[in-house]
Amino acid sequence: MIAVDQILRLPLLPLLVAQGMAVRRRAMILPEPDGLREGRQGRGRLLRVLIAGDSSAAGVGVSDQSVGLSGQLAAHLSPHFDLIWRLEATTGHQTRDTLARLAALPKQHFDVVVLALGVNDVTHGTSRRAFFDQQSELIHLLSTRFAPGLILACGVPQMQLFPALPQPLAWVLGRQSARLDGILAGLDQDHDHVAHIPFQLPQDPDLAAEDGYHPSARAYALWAGVLAEKIRDRYHSSR
């Protein structure tokens, strides 16, 4: 069944195109932060973690990787594990781009893979079918190349809540982000080692970066805390 927002896209198309162009013109372009993209820290049971995805995985919205997703996740985990971590993320990446990037890495082992993808698939009009196929291929690649015991598929953010997006563009993108997030939730059910982590943060202006589009340091801390709890539940500390 075709959803209401999909039906209304055609009559709304001129407005949506105009709003999209306006958002791009006035968008504050934030760089990927400086800082480490791999490291080893902590004591305890050895745990290898790969973080991969788009600009949110890359920490856009903060000034240094230490307060981005990877740095905050490492800070949460290092008191409990001998942690080896690596970040493979780039602004603008869709699922297909991350597939190509990770396929180029040498075969190695990671206990946990954290994926943050979906926003660029939404804005580039990736269909549910294509998103399902690409995410399924990504899970297969990760499983065969890195043999993780746990893949954390972070939910597609609720784009209707992004301060930088005007209505009705925010509503249309929000509906599509919810559909793609439903694909991730379904993959959770199909694979025992995949866990879908809904992207659910409080509606608080302080959780958005200055561009109104990316997470702030506080949002990254909350997000990393949720992920760390899931990881600790699966891999109990030896300390």
Coordinates of C-alpha atoms in Angstrom, one line a residue, residues 58-227:
A58 CA 32.7 10.2 11.7
G59 CA 31.8 12.6 14.6
V60 CA 30.6 15.6 12.5
G61 CA 29.2 18.2 14.9
V62 CA 32.0 18.2 17.4
S63 CA 35.6 19.5 17.5
D64 CA 37.5 16.3 18.2
Q65 CA 37.0 12.6 17.8
S66 CA 37.4 12.1 21.5
V67 CA 33.9 13.6 22.0
G68 CA 32.4 12.1 18.8
L69 CA 30.8 8.7 18.7
S70 CA 33.9 6.6 18.5
G71 CA 35.8 8.5 21.2
Q72 CA 32.8 8.5 23.6
L73 CA 32.2 4.8 22.9
A74 CA 35.9 4.0 23.7
A75 CA 35.6 6.0 26.9
H76 CA 32.6 4.0 28.0
L77 CA 34.2 0.6 27.2
S78 CA 37.8 1.1 28.2
P79 CA 37.2 0.8 31.9
H80 CA 35.9 -2.7 31.3
F81 CA 37.9 -4.1 28.4
D82 CA 41.3 -4.1 26.8
L83 CA 39.8 -2.2 23.8
I84 CA 41.1 -2.1 20.3
W85 CA 39.0 0.1 18.1
R86 CA 38.9 1.5 14.6
L87 CA 36.8 4.1 12.8
E88 CA 35.9 3.8 9.1
A89 CA 33.4 6.5 8.3
T90 CA 33.0 9.4 5.8
T91 CA 30.6 12.3 5.4
G92 CA 28.0 11.6 2.8
H93 CA 28.4 7.9 2.7
Q94 CA 25.4 5.8 1.8
T95 CA 25.2 2.0 2.5
R96 CA 26.7 1.2 -0.9
D97 CA 29.7 3.4 -0.1
T98 CA 30.3 1.8 3.2
L99 CA 30.1 -1.6 1.5
A100 CA 32.8 -0.6 -0.9
R101 CA 35.0 0.9 1.9
L102 CA 34.8 -2.2 4.2
A103 CA 35.3 -4.6 1.3
A104 CA 38.6 -2.9 0.7
L105 CA 39.9 -3.6 4.2
P106 CA 42.0 -6.7 4.8
K107 CA 40.3 -9.7 6.3
Q108 CA 40.6 -9.5 10.1
H109 CA 38.5 -10.1 13.3
F110 CA 36.3 -7.6 15.1
D111 CA 34.1 -8.7 18.0
V112 CA 31.7 -5.9 17.5
V113 CA 30.7 -3.8 14.5
V114 CA 28.8 -0.6 15.0
L115 CA 27.0 0.8 11.9
A116 CA 25.6 4.3 11.6
L117 CA 23.9 4.6 8.2
G118 CA 20.7 5.7 6.6
V119 CA 20.3 9.5 6.5
N120 CA 22.1 9.7 3.2
D121 CA 20.2 6.8 1.8
V122 CA 17.0 8.8 2.7
T123 CA 18.2 12.1 1.1
H124 CA 19.4 10.3 -2.1
G125 CA 16.1 8.5 -2.5
T126 CA 17.2 4.9 -1.9
S127 CA 14.2 2.6 -2.1
R128 CA 13.2 0.2 0.6
R129 CA 14.1 -2.7 -1.7
A130 CA 17.5 -1.3 -2.5
F131 CA 18.2 -0.5 1.1
F132 CA 17.2 -4.0 2.2
D133 CA 19.5 -5.6 -0.5
Q134 CA 22.4 -3.3 0.4
Q135 CA 22.1 -3.8 4.1
S136 CA 21.8 -7.5 3.7
E137 CA 24.9 -7.5 1.6
L138 CA 26.7 -5.4 4.2
I139 CA 25.7 -7.9 7.0
H140 CA 27.0 -10.8 4.8
L141 CA 30.3 -9.0 4.1
L142 CA 30.8 -8.1 7.8
S143 CA 30.0 -11.7 8.9
T144 CA 32.3 -13.4 6.4
R145 CA 35.2 -10.9 6.4
F146 CA 35.3 -9.9 10.1
A147 CA 33.4 -12.6 11.9
P148 CA 31.8 -10.3 14.6
G149 CA 29.8 -11.8 17.4
L150 CA 27.6 -8.7 17.4
I151 CA 26.6 -6.2 14.8
L152 CA 24.9 -3.1 16.2
A153 CA 22.8 -1.5 13.4
C154 CA 22.0 2.0 14.7
G155 CA 18.5 3.2 13.7
V156 CA 17.9 5.8 11.1
P157 CA 17.4 9.1 12.9
Q158 CA 13.9 10.7 13.0
M159 CA 14.6 13.3 10.3
Q160 CA 11.3 15.1 11.0
L161 CA 13.0 16.3 14.2
F162 CA 16.1 17.8 12.6
P163 CA 16.0 21.6 13.4
A164 CA 17.6 22.5 10.0
L165 CA 14.7 21.0 8.0
P166 CA 11.6 23.0 7.2
Q167 CA 8.1 21.5 6.8
P168 CA 6.8 19.7 4.8
L169 CA 10.3 18.5 3.7
A170 CA 11.1 17.3 7.3
W171 CA 7.8 15.4 7.3
V172 CA 8.5 13.6 4.0
L173 CA 12.1 12.8 4.9
G174 CA 10.9 11.6 8.4
R175 CA 8.4 9.2 6.9
Q176 CA 11.0 7.7 4.6
S177 CA 13.6 7.5 7.4
A178 CA 11.0 5.5 9.4
R179 CA 10.5 3.1 6.5
L180 CA 14.2 2.5 6.2
D181 CA 14.6 2.1 9.9
G182 CA 11.9 -0.6 9.7
I183 CA 14.2 -2.5 7.3
L184 CA 16.9 -2.4 9.9
A185 CA 14.5 -3.7 12.6
G186 CA 13.5 -6.5 10.3
L187 CA 17.1 -7.5 9.7
D188 CA 17.5 -7.7 13.5
Q189 CA 14.9 -10.5 13.5
D190 CA 16.5 -12.3 10.6
H191 CA 20.1 -12.5 12.1
D192 CA 20.9 -13.7 15.6
H193 CA 24.1 -11.6 15.8
V194 CA 22.5 -8.3 14.5
A195 CA 20.8 -5.9 17.0
H196 CA 18.8 -2.9 15.8
I197 CA 19.4 0.1 18.2
P198 CA 16.6 2.6 17.7
F199 CA 17.9 6.2 17.4
Q200 CA 15.8 7.7 20.2
L201 CA 17.2 10.7 22.0
P202 CA 15.2 13.2 24.0
Q203 CA 13.8 16.2 22.1
D204 CA 16.3 18.7 23.4
P205 CA 17.9 21.6 21.4
D206 CA 21.2 20.9 23.2
L207 CA 21.4 17.5 21.5
A208 CA 21.8 19.1 18.0
A209 CA 25.1 20.5 16.7
E210 CA 25.2 24.1 15.6
D211 CA 24.2 23.1 12.0
G212 CA 20.9 21.7 13.3
Y213 CA 21.5 18.5 11.5
H214 CA 24.2 16.5 13.3
P215 CA 24.5 15.3 17.0
S216 CA 26.2 17.5 19.6
A217 CA 28.8 16.1 22.0
R218 CA 26.1 15.5 24.6
A219 CA 24.1 13.5 22.0
Y220 CA 27.1 11.4 21.1
A221 CA 27.7 10.7 24.8
L222 CA 24.1 9.4 25.2
W223 CA 24.3 7.4 22.0
A224 CA 27.6 5.9 23.0
G225 CA 26.2 5.0 26.4
V226 CA 23.4 3.0 24.9
L227 CA 25.8 1.1 22.5

